[in-house]
PDB file of C-alpha atoms in Angstrom:
ATOM      1  CA  MET U   1     211.980 112.161 153.624  1.00 57.00           C
ATOM      2  CA  THR U   2     212.276 109.263 150.779  1.00 74.00           C
ATOM      3  CA  LYS U   3     210.294 105.642 151.563  1.00 79.00           C
ATOM      4  CA  ARG U   4     211.754 102.707 152.941  1.00 86.00           C
ATOM      5  CA  HIS U   5     210.291  99.360 151.695  1.00 84.00           C
ATOM      6  CA  VAL U   6     208.834  96.842 153.822  1.00 86.00           C
ATOM      7  CA  SER U   7     208.161  92.906 153.154  1.00 86.00           C
ATOM      8  CA  LEU U   8     205.523  90.722 154.450  1.00 89.00           C
ATOM      9  CA  PRO U   9     206.082  87.395 156.027  1.00 93.00           C
ATOM     10  CA  PRO U  10     206.852  84.565 152.874  1.00 93.00           C
ATOM     11  CA  LEU U  11     203.415  83.370 153.971  1.00 94.00           C
ATOM     12  CA  ALA U  12     201.477  86.134 153.726  1.00 91.00           C
ATOM     13  CA  GLU U  13     202.508  86.750 150.783  1.00 92.00           C
ATOM     14  CA  GLU U  14     201.610  83.510 149.324  1.00 95.00           C
ATOM     15  CA  GLY U  15     198.660  84.391 150.372  1.00 94.00           C
ATOM     16  CA  LEU U  16     197.734  87.529 149.087  1.00 93.00           C
ATOM     17  CA  ARG U  17     199.417  86.949 146.260  1.00 95.00           C
ATOM     18  CA  ALA U  18     197.106  84.284 145.675  1.00 97.00           C
ATOM     19  CA  PHE U  19     193.929  86.044 146.646  1.00 96.00           C
ATOM     20  CA  ILE U  20     194.126  88.512 144.509  1.00 97.00           C
ATOM     21  CA  ASP U  21     195.381  86.450 140.687  1.00 97.00           C
ATOM     22  CA  GLU U  22     192.413  84.666 142.033  1.00 97.00           C
ATOM     23  CA  VAL U  23     189.864  87.099 141.723  1.00 98.00           C
ATOM     24  CA  ASP U  24     192.120  89.426 138.823  1.00 98.00           C
ATOM     25  CA  GLU U  25     191.889  85.645 136.611  1.00 98.00           C
ATOM     26  CA  ARG U  26     187.863  85.733 137.305  1.00 98.00           C
ATOM     27  CA  LEU U  27     187.229  89.241 136.734  1.00 97.00           C
ATOM     28  CA  SER U  28     189.922  88.567 133.628  1.00 97.00           C
ATOM     29  CA  SER U  29     187.299  85.445 132.290  1.00 97.00           C
ATOM     30  CA  ASP U  30     183.958  85.039 131.329  1.00 96.00           C
ATOM     31  CA  GLU U  31     181.884  84.981 134.153  1.00 96.00           C
ATOM     32  CA  ASN U  32     179.640  86.935 135.698  1.00 95.00           C
ATOM     33  CA  THR U  33     181.380  90.541 137.336  1.00 95.00           C
ATOM     34  CA  CYS U  34     178.120  89.986 140.089  1.00 94.00           C
ATOM     35  CA  ASP U  35     178.619  86.629 140.875  1.00 96.00           C
ATOM     36  CA  VAL U  36     182.216  87.516 141.564  1.00 97.00           C
ATOM     37  CA  VAL U  37     181.284  90.521 143.399  1.00 98.00           C
ATOM     38  CA  GLU U  38     179.350  88.928 145.717  1.00 97.00           C
ATOM     39  CA  ASP U  39     181.597  85.468 146.217  1.00 97.00           C
ATOM     40  CA  VAL U  40     184.428  87.700 147.339  1.00 97.00           C
ATOM     41  CA  LEU U  41     182.235  90.716 149.526  1.00 97.00           C
ATOM     42  CA  VAL U  42     181.156  87.052 151.721  1.00 97.00           C
ATOM     43  CA  ASP U  43     184.607  85.946 151.734  1.00 96.00           C
ATOM     44  CA  LEU U  44     186.752  88.905 152.576  1.00 96.00           C
ATOM     45  CA  HIS U  45     183.829  89.725 155.367  1.00 96.00           C
ATOM     46  CA  GLY U  46     184.250  86.545 156.767  1.00 95.00           C
ATOM     47  CA  ASP U  47     180.124  85.686 156.689  1.00 95.00           C
ATOM     48  CA  ARG U  48     180.537  82.280 154.480  1.00 96.00           C
ATOM     49  CA  GLN U  49     178.589  80.094 157.369  1.00 95.00           C
ATOM     50  CA  ALA U  50     175.859  82.146 157.618  1.00 94.00           C
ATOM     51  CA  TYR U  51     175.500  83.031 153.715  1.00 96.00           C
ATOM     52  CA  ASP U  52     175.678  78.982 153.262  1.00 95.00           C
ATOM     53  CA  ARG U  53     172.747  78.712 155.382  1.00 95.00           C
ATOM     54  CA  TRP U  54     170.466  81.529 154.109  1.00 95.00           C
ATOM     55  CA  GLN U  55     171.856  80.178 151.148  1.00 94.00           C
ATOM     56  CA  SER U  56     170.359  76.586 152.082  1.00 95.00           C
ATOM     57  CA  GLY U  57     166.781  77.436 153.080  1.00 94.00           C
ATOM     58  CA  GLU U  58     167.900  77.930 156.879  1.00 94.00           C
ATOM     59  CA  SER U  59     166.014  80.728 158.709  1.00 91.00           C
ATOM     60  CA  VAL U  60     167.783  84.232 159.288  1.00 92.00           C
ATOM     61  CA  SER U  61     166.641  86.970 160.747  1.00 93.00           C
ATOM     62  CA  PRO U  62     166.004  90.028 158.523  1.00 95.00           C
ATOM     63  CA  ALA U  63     168.717  91.881 159.707  1.00 95.00           C
ATOM     64  CA  GLU U  64     171.420  88.843 158.458  1.00 95.00           C
ATOM     65  CA  ARG U  65     168.393  89.142 155.198  1.00 95.00           C
ATOM     66  CA  VAL U  66     169.586  91.806 154.700  1.00 95.00           C
ATOM     67  CA  ARG U  67     173.158  92.200 155.449  1.00 96.00           C
ATOM     68  CA  LEU U  68     173.787  89.288 153.279  1.00 96.00           C
ATOM     69  CA  GLN U  69     171.789  89.916 149.844  1.00 96.00           C
ATOM     70  CA  GLY U  70     173.662  93.219 150.040  1.00 96.00           C
ATOM     71  CA  TYR U  71     176.818  91.204 149.503  1.00 97.00           C
ATOM     72  CA  ASP U  72     175.083  91.617 145.620  1.00 96.00           C
ATOM     73  CA  PRO U  73     175.367  94.365 143.670  1.00 96.00           C
ATOM     74  CA  CYS U  74     172.834  94.059 141.432  1.00 93.00           C
ATOM     75  CA  ASN U  75     170.345  94.371 145.111  1.00 95.00           C
ATOM     76  CA  ALA U  76     171.801  97.778 145.806  1.00 94.00           C
ATOM     77  CA  THR U  77     171.994 101.217 144.467  1.00 94.00           C
ATOM     78  CA  LEU U  78     174.718 104.002 143.774  1.00 94.00           C
ATOM     79  CA  GLU U  79     174.368 108.089 143.456  1.00 93.00           C
ATOM     80  CA  SER U  80     175.277 107.584 139.822  1.00 92.00           C
ATOM     81  CA  GLU U  81     172.149 105.130 139.047  1.00 90.00           C
ATOM     82  CA  TYR U  82     169.696 107.895 139.918  1.00 89.00           C
ATOM     83  CA  TYR U  83     171.332 110.351 136.526  1.00 89.00           C
ATOM     84  CA  ALA U  84     168.776 110.663 133.922  1.00 83.00           C
ATOM     85  CA  GLU U  85     172.251 110.013 131.437  1.00 85.00           C
ATOM     86  CA  ILE U  86     172.904 106.340 132.838  1.00 85.00           C
ATOM     87  CA  GLU U  87     170.224 106.168 129.650  1.00 80.00           C
ATOM     88  CA  GLY U  88     172.012 107.141 127.812  1.00 80.00           C
ATOM     89  CA  MET U  89     175.191 104.913 128.328  1.00 83.00           C
ATOM     90  CA  ASP U  90     176.406 102.162 126.881  1.00 81.00           C
ATOM     91  CA  GLU U  91     174.205  99.362 129.793  1.00 74.00           C
ATOM     92  CA  GLY U  92     177.246  97.018 129.762  1.00 84.00           C
ATOM     93  CA  GLU U  93     179.597  99.442 130.760  1.00 88.00           C
ATOM     94  CA  TYR U  94     177.772 101.208 133.554  1.00 91.00           C
ATOM     95  CA  GLU U  95     176.478  97.534 134.980  1.00 93.00           C
ATOM     96  CA  ARG U  96     179.802  96.821 134.930  1.00 94.00           C
ATOM     97  CA  SER U  97     181.401  99.624 136.712  1.00 96.00           C
ATOM     98  CA  LYS U  98     178.611  99.868 139.072  1.00 96.00           C
ATOM     99  CA  HIS U  99     179.746  95.362 140.470  1.00 97.00           C
ATOM    100  CA  LEU U 100     183.268  96.886 140.756  1.00 97.00           C
ATOM    101  CA  GLN U 101     182.708  99.796 142.585  1.00 97.00           C
ATOM    102  CA  TRP U 102     179.995  98.320 144.898  1.00 97.00           C
ATOM    103  CA  LEU U 103     183.320  95.735 145.118  1.00 98.00           C
ATOM    104  CA  TRP U 104     186.218  99.222 146.142  1.00 98.00           C
ATOM    105  CA  ARG U 105     183.278 100.534 148.612  1.00 97.00           C
ATOM    106  CA  GLN U 106     182.968  96.783 150.399  1.00 97.00           C
ATOM    107  CA  PHE U 107     186.027  95.708 150.284  1.00 97.00           C
ATOM    108  CA  ASP U 108     187.305  99.239 152.051  1.00 97.00           C
ATOM    109  CA  ALA U 109     184.423  98.427 154.995  1.00 95.00           C
ATOM    110  CA  THR U 110     186.932  95.390 155.884  1.00 95.00           C
ATOM    111  CA  PRO U 111     190.362  95.232 158.693  1.00 93.00           C
ATOM    112  CA  MET U 112     192.126  94.074 155.351  1.00 93.00           C
ATOM    113  CA  ALA U 113     191.312  97.730 153.593  1.00 96.00           C
ATOM    114  CA  ASP U 114     194.126  99.212 156.750  1.00 95.00           C
ATOM    115  CA  ASN U 115     196.475  96.296 155.693  1.00 95.00           C
ATOM    116  CA  ILE U 116     198.552  97.846 153.552  1.00 95.00           C
ATOM    117  CA  ALA U 117     200.875  95.981 151.876  1.00 93.00           C
ATOM    118  CA  PHE U 118     197.786  94.188 150.720  1.00 95.00           C
ATOM    119  CA  ALA U 119     194.567  96.813 149.964  1.00 97.00           C
ATOM    120  CA  LEU U 120     197.277  98.503 147.492  1.00 97.00           C
ATOM    121  CA  ARG U 121     198.408  95.460 145.939  1.00 97.00           C
ATOM    122  CA  PHE U 122     194.238  94.845 145.409  1.00 98.00           C
ATOM    123  CA  ARG U 123     192.992  98.756 144.416  1.00 98.00           C
ATOM    124  CA  GLN U 124     195.879  98.554 141.441  1.00 98.00           C
ATOM    125  CA  MET U 125     194.341  94.900 140.857  1.00 98.00           C
ATOM    126  CA  LEU U 126     190.361  96.589 140.733  1.00 98.00           C
ATOM    127  CA  ALA U 127     192.043  99.448 139.375  1.00 98.00           C
ATOM    128  CA  ASP U 128     192.726  97.641 135.768  1.00 98.00           C
ATOM    129  CA  HIS U 129     189.477  96.298 135.163  1.00 98.00           C
ATOM    130  CA  LEU U 130     187.694  99.311 136.876  1.00 97.00           C
ATOM    131  CA  PHE U 131     189.357 102.522 134.933  1.00 98.00           C
ATOM    132  CA  ALA U 132     189.450 103.407 131.316  1.00 97.00           C
ATOM    133  CA  GLU U 133     193.121 103.677 131.215  1.00 98.00           C
ATOM    134  CA  ALA U 134     195.622 102.506 134.845  1.00 98.00           C
ATOM    135  CA  GLY U 135     199.369 103.298 135.241  1.00 98.00           C
ATOM    136  CA  GLU U 136     202.027 101.142 136.957  1.00 97.00           C
ATOM    137  CA  ASP U 137     202.936 101.066 140.579  1.00 96.00           C
ATOM    138  CA  LEU U 138     199.691 102.948 141.866  1.00 98.00           C
ATOM    139  CA  ARG U 139     199.436 104.128 145.526  1.00 97.00           C
ATOM    140  CA  LEU U 140     195.527 104.998 146.891  1.00 98.00           C
ATOM    141  CA  PHE U 141     194.905 104.531 149.192  1.00 98.00           C
ATOM    142  CA  LYS U 142     191.629 104.245 151.178  1.00 97.00           C
ATOM    143  CA  GLY U 143     188.660 106.130 151.646  1.00 97.00           C
ATOM    144  CA  ILE U 144     188.583 107.092 147.836  1.00 98.00           C
ATOM    145  CA  SER U 145     185.456 107.770 145.889  1.00 97.00           C
ATOM    146  CA  PHE U 146     183.922 108.118 142.657  1.00 96.00           C
ATOM    147  CA  THR U 147     181.252 108.771 139.617  1.00 96.00           C
ATOM    148  CA  TYR U 148     181.599 105.805 137.487  1.00 96.00           C
ATOM    149  CA  GLY U 149     185.214 104.937 136.955  1.00 96.00           C
ATOM    150  CA  HIS U 150     184.684 103.975 133.999  1.00 96.00           C
ATOM    151  CA  ASN U 151     186.303 107.733 133.150  1.00 97.00           C
ATOM    152  CA  ILE U 152     189.167 107.735 134.910  1.00 98.00           C
ATOM    153  CA  GLU U 153     192.486 107.863 133.297  1.00 98.00           C
ATOM    154  CA  LEU U 154     195.443 107.209 135.608  1.00 98.00           C
ATOM    155  CA  GLY U 155     199.337 107.854 134.329  1.00 98.00           C
ATOM    156  CA  ASP U 156     201.638 105.485 136.140  1.00 98.00           C
ATOM    157  CA  ASN U 157     203.186 106.497 140.157  1.00 97.00           C
ATOM    158  CA  VAL U 158     200.283 107.942 140.805  1.00 98.00           C
ATOM    159  CA  VAL U 159     199.636 108.998 144.699  1.00 98.00           C
ATOM    160  CA  ILE U 160     196.160 109.491 145.652  1.00 98.00           C
ATOM    161  CA  HIS U 161     195.472 109.403 149.672  1.00 98.00           C
ATOM    162  CA  ASP U 162     192.800 109.243 152.169  1.00 97.00           C
ATOM    163  CA  ASP U 163     188.930 110.133 151.619  1.00 98.00           C
ATOM    164  CA  VAL U 164     189.577 111.678 147.644  1.00 98.00           C
ATOM    165  CA  HIS U 165     186.498 112.521 145.573  1.00 98.00           C
ATOM    166  CA  LEU U 166     187.534 111.534 142.429  1.00 98.00           C
ATOM    167  CA  ASP U 167     184.797 112.828 140.126  1.00 98.00           C
ATOM    168  CA  ASP U 168     184.344 111.294 136.896  1.00 97.00           C
ATOM    169  CA  ARG U 169     180.651 111.942 135.185  1.00 95.00           C
ATOM    170  CA  GLY U 170     182.853 113.981 132.949  1.00 96.00           C
ATOM    171  CA  ILE U 171     186.244 113.287 131.489  1.00 97.00           C
ATOM    172  CA  LEU U 172     189.448 112.905 134.498  1.00 98.00           C
ATOM    173  CA  THR U 173     192.734 113.010 133.167  1.00 98.00           C
ATOM    174  CA  ILE U 174     195.593 111.875 136.080  1.00 98.00           C
ATOM    175  CA  GLY U 175     199.221 112.209 133.986  1.00 98.00           C
ATOM    176  CA  ASP U 176     201.979 110.322 135.878  1.00 98.00           C
ATOM    177  CA  ARG U 177     203.433 110.885 139.469  1.00 98.00           C
ATOM    178  CA  VAL U 178     200.431 112.855 140.169  1.00 98.00           C
ATOM    179  CA  SER U 179     199.980 112.867 144.361  1.00 98.00           C
ATOM    180  CA  ILE U 180     196.746 114.012 145.489  1.00 98.00           C
ATOM    181  CA  SER U 181     195.987 114.774 149.279  1.00 98.00           C
ATOM    182  CA  ASP U 182     194.212 113.976 151.770  1.00 98.00           C
ATOM    183  CA  ASN U 183     190.409 115.017 151.768  1.00 98.00           C
ATOM    184  CA  ALA U 184     190.548 116.636 148.419  1.00 98.00           C
ATOM    185  CA  HIS U 185     188.108 116.735 145.715  1.00 98.00           C
ATOM    186  CA  VAL U 186     188.532 116.529 141.414  1.00 98.00           C
ATOM    187  CA  TYR U 187     185.476 117.602 139.336  1.00 98.00           C
ATOM    188  CA  THR U 188     184.193 116.962 136.553  1.00 98.00           C
ATOM    189  CA  HIS U 189     181.299 118.290 136.471  1.00 97.00           C
ATOM    190  CA  ASP U 190     178.940 121.741 137.575  1.00 96.00           C
ATOM    191  CA  HIS U 191     175.559 122.492 138.038  1.00 94.00           C
ATOM    192  CA  ASP U 192     173.648 125.989 136.441  1.00 89.00           C
ATOM    193  CA  VAL U 193     174.073 128.226 139.658  1.00 89.00           C
ATOM    194  CA  VAL U 194     169.970 129.369 138.821  1.00 86.00           C
ATOM    195  CA  ASP U 195     168.848 125.494 137.823  1.00 85.00           C
ATOM    196  CA  GLN U 196     171.069 123.137 139.733  1.00 84.00           C
ATOM    197  CA  THR U 197     169.191 120.219 137.735  1.00 84.00           C
ATOM    198  CA  GLU U 198     170.889 121.539 134.260  1.00 88.00           C
ATOM    199  CA  VAL U 199     174.314 119.764 134.499  1.00 91.00           C
ATOM    200  CA  THR U 200     177.690 120.396 132.357  1.00 94.00           C
ATOM    201  CA  ASN U 201     180.623 117.726 132.184  1.00 95.00           C
ATOM    202  CA  TYR U 202     183.709 118.673 130.904  1.00 97.00           C
ATOM    203  CA  HIS U 203     187.435 117.270 130.651  1.00 98.00           C
ATOM    204  CA  THR U 204     189.492 117.680 133.188  1.00 98.00           C
ATOM    205  CA  ILE U 205     192.692 117.708 133.534  1.00 98.00           C
ATOM    206  CA  ILE U 206     195.936 116.667 136.136  1.00 98.00           C
ATOM    207  CA  GLU U 207     198.736 116.828 134.324  1.00 98.00           C
ATOM    208  CA  ASP U 208     202.614 115.260 135.040  1.00 98.00           C
ATOM    209  CA  ASP U 209     204.599 116.217 138.687  1.00 98.00           C
ATOM    210  CA  VAL U 210     201.874 118.027 139.386  1.00 98.00           C
ATOM    211  CA  ARG U 211     200.790 117.780 143.594  1.00 98.00           C
ATOM    212  CA  VAL U 212     197.334 118.700 145.046  1.00 98.00           C
ATOM    213  CA  THR U 213     197.482 119.399 148.694  1.00 98.00           C
ATOM    214  CA  TYR U 214     195.087 118.930 151.710  1.00 98.00           C
ATOM    215  CA  ASP U 215     192.200 119.923 151.196  1.00 98.00           C
ATOM    216  CA  SER U 216     191.614 121.502 148.180  1.00 98.00           C
ATOM    217  CA  MET U 217     189.361 121.275 145.434  1.00 98.00           C
ATOM    218  CA  VAL U 218     189.778 121.153 141.651  1.00 98.00           C
ATOM    219  CA  GLN U 219     187.122 122.524 139.452  1.00 98.00           C
ATOM    220  CA  ALA U 220     185.115 121.079 136.748  1.00 98.00           C
ATOM    221  CA  GLY U 221     187.372 121.512 133.416  1.00 98.00           C
ATOM    222  CA  VAL U 222     190.709 123.073 135.457  1.00 98.00           C
ATOM    223  CA  ARG U 223     193.672 122.177 133.771  1.00 98.00           C
ATOM    224  CA  MET U 224     196.486 121.547 136.477  1.00 98.00           C
ATOM    225  CA  GLY U 225     199.922 122.761 134.009  1.00 97.00           C
ATOM    226  CA  GLU U 226     202.604 120.287 134.522  1.00 98.00           C
ATOM    227  CA  ASN U 227     204.866 120.624 137.948  1.00 98.00           C
ATOM    228  CA  SER U 228     202.588 122.658 139.585  1.00 98.00           C
ATOM    229  CA  ILE U 229     201.126 123.549 143.111  1.00 98.00           C
ATOM    230  CA  LEU U 230     197.937 123.794 145.111  1.00 98.00           C
ATOM    231  CA  ALA U 231     198.505 124.663 148.254  1.00 98.00           C
ATOM    232  CA  ALA U 232     196.448 122.970 151.420  1.00 98.00           C
ATOM    233  CA  LYS U 233     192.028 124.291 150.831  1.00 98.00           C
ATOM    234  CA  SER U 234     192.833 125.760 147.870  1.00 98.00           C
ATOM    235  CA  VAL U 235     190.089 126.491 145.135  1.00 98.00           C
ATOM    236  CA  ALA U 236     190.894 125.720 141.587  1.00 98.00           C
ATOM    237  CA  GLY U 237     188.476 127.388 139.560  1.00 97.00           C
ATOM    238  CA  LYS U 238     191.136 128.599 136.374  1.00 97.00           C
ATOM    239  CA  ASP U 239     193.853 127.052 134.961  1.00 97.00           C
ATOM    240  CA  VAL U 240     197.441 126.665 136.670  1.00 97.00           C
ATOM    241  CA  PRO U 241     199.914 127.768 134.380  1.00 97.00           C
ATOM    242  CA  ALA U 242     203.352 124.027 134.628  1.00 97.00           C
ATOM    243  CA  HIS U 243     205.663 125.077 137.621  1.00 98.00           C
ATOM    244  CA  HIS U 244     203.260 127.274 139.532  1.00 98.00           C
ATOM    245  CA  ILE U 245     201.895 127.635 142.306  1.00 98.00           C
ATOM    246  CA  ALA U 246     198.906 128.526 143.307  1.00 98.00           C
ATOM    247  CA  ALA U 247     196.824 129.193 146.460  1.00 98.00           C
ATOM    248  CA  GLY U 248     193.408 131.057 147.709  1.00 98.00           C
ATOM    249  CA  GLN U 249     189.960 130.594 147.388  1.00 97.00           C
ATOM    250  CA  PRO U 250     189.434 130.889 144.469  1.00 96.00           C
ATOM    251  CA  ALA U 251     193.580 129.821 143.607  1.00 97.00           C
ATOM    252  CA  LYS U 252     195.478 132.831 142.374  1.00 96.00           C
ATOM    253  CA  SER U 253     199.419 131.974 141.663  1.00 97.00           C
ATOM    254  CA  ILE U 254     201.289 133.437 143.798  1.00 97.00           C
ATOM    255  CA  ALA U 255     204.518 132.378 143.056  1.00 97.00           C
ATOM    256  CA  VAL U 256     206.857 130.116 140.528  1.00 97.00           C
ATOM    257  CA  LYS U 257     208.939 126.949 140.940  1.00 96.00           C
ATOM    258  CA  GLU U 258     212.464 128.022 142.379  1.00 95.00           C
ATOM    259  CA  GLY U 259     214.402 127.352 139.673  1.00 96.00           C
ATOM    260  CA  TRP U 260     211.714 126.585 136.993  1.00 94.00           C
ATOM    261  CA  GLU U 261     211.076 130.289 136.083  1.00 93.00           C
ATOM    262  CA  SER U 262     212.943 130.263 132.712  1.00 94.00           C
ATOM    263  CA  VAL U 263     210.301 128.394 131.053  1.00 94.00           C
ATOM    264  CA  ALA U 264     207.346 128.947 133.180  1.00 95.00           C
ATOM    265  CA  ASP U 265     205.296 131.656 132.295  1.00 93.00           C
ATOM    266  CA  PRO U 266     204.478 135.093 133.952  1.00 94.00           C
ATOM    267  CA  LEU U 267     203.072 135.236 136.622  1.00 94.00           C
ATOM    268  CA  GLU U 268     200.613 137.912 135.159  1.00 89.00           C
ATOM    269  CA  ASP U 269     199.367 135.935 132.382  1.00 85.00           C
ATOM    270  CA  ALA U 270     197.986 132.805 134.923  1.00 91.00           C
ATOM    271  CA  ASN U 271     194.575 131.691 135.738  1.00 87.00           C
ATOM    272  CA  VAL U 272     192.472 132.003 132.905  1.00 92.00           C
ATOM    273  CA  ASP U 273     189.458 130.873 132.991  1.00 93.00           C
ATOM    274  CA  ARG U 274     188.965 127.716 129.452  1.00 94.00           C
ATOM    275  CA  SER U 275     186.599 125.229 131.289  1.00 93.00           C
ATOM    276  CA  GLU U 276     184.503 126.276 128.346  1.00 93.00           C
ATOM    277  CA  GLU U 277     186.843 124.694 125.516  1.00 95.00           C
ATOM    278  CA  ARG U 278     187.292 121.163 127.666  1.00 95.00           C
ATOM    279  CA  VAL U 279     183.453 120.930 127.937  1.00 95.00           C
ATOM    280  CA  VAL U 280     182.059 117.318 127.756  1.00 94.00           C
ATOM    281  CA  GLU U 281     178.727 116.131 125.729  1.00 88.00           C
ATOM    282  CA  TYR U 282     175.943 114.350 126.565  1.00 82.00           C
ATOM    283  CA  ASP U 283     172.874 113.286 124.980  1.00 78.00           C
ATOM    284  CA  VAL U 284     170.215 112.820 128.018  1.00 74.00           C
ATOM    285  CA  PRO U 285     167.521 110.519 125.774  1.00 71.00           C
ATOM    286  CA  ASP U 286     163.017 111.081 126.645  1.00 70.00           C
ATOM    287  CA  VAL U 287     163.172 109.529 130.482  1.00 67.00           C
ATOM    288  CA  ASP U 288     160.498 109.792 132.777  1.00 69.00           C
ATOM    289  CA  VAL U 289     162.899 112.276 134.745  1.00 65.00           C
ATOM    290  CA  PHE U 290     161.750 114.725 137.660  1.00 69.00           C
ATOM    291  CA  ASP U 291     162.881 117.205 139.527  1.00 73.00           C
ATOM    292  CA  GLU U 292     164.089 116.102 143.729  1.00 72.00           C
ATOM    293  CA  PHE U 293     163.932 119.499 144.388  1.00 73.00           C
ATOM    294  CA  GLN U 294     161.090 120.811 143.169  1.00 75.00           C
ATOM    295  CA  ARG U 295     161.604 124.343 143.247  1.00 74.00           C
ATOM    296  CA  ASP U 296     159.598 126.804 141.228  1.00 74.00           C
ATOM    297  CA  LEU U 297     162.746 128.334 139.458  1.00 74.00           C
ATOM    298  CA  SER U 298     160.921 131.080 137.602  1.00 75.00           C
ATOM    299  CA  PRO U 299     162.799 134.369 138.629  1.00 77.00           C
ATOM    300  CA  PRO U 300     161.356 137.970 139.679  1.00 81.00           C
ATOM    301  CA  ASP U 301     163.671 140.156 137.048  1.00 78.00           C
ATOM    302  CA  ALA U 302     162.925 137.887 133.731  1.00 67.00           C
TER     303      ALA U 302
END
């Protein structure tokens, strides 16, 4: 079934366009990104009066103060901020990604995140500033999370539905016209089975016209070939060839799309693990790191 076009009333359309254009212009300027994010979130959450009272030195409760401080991304930490590899990154790039990611996440906590006509355009604008590449006519729905954002490349006409996780600890490339359904997870990093503090980053690739369906997982370093499908609740740990339908845990090619047989690889040649070809090397500088698990990792048979 095809979708239909829906339009907002003219005054509503005028208001949202003016707001998005204003935020876009401020993020494109030399203005401090942290200040822009704080200002936008104060207004989106309807807290301007309380914020102005606090800024003018009037008394606020401890709870109010924590809430008002929380609009400033410099007063928050994200999980990715604790990764040791951050020390090897360009500091300015990570800080800007963090600030924009905070705006993305906190916008999703507002009622306006459920107004599709507004929210899709707002996230498209943010994606243009945050991702390594952001194509045109993106449809990015509520609850999408990612590691950094600046290691994600999206093609044109990509649809990513609710509560999808796009891990970009490595590099994530998503082609044109890709559809990723609700609750799917796409990874670019993996942990060693013995020492889970040892992380390997990969380049994960989802080619044009792929469908990653409901509650499925694409593991790190996998290439989903053009026009392929990963069935619901499946886990792709090996490459899925172009035009194949893969299903299961672990996923295996079970069929070729009807009408594509002449250009598709045979089923018996499918599902090869080529992730080692897509390892992304990175350096962790000499920093004071800690093992949050504090385990004895010496195996008895070593």
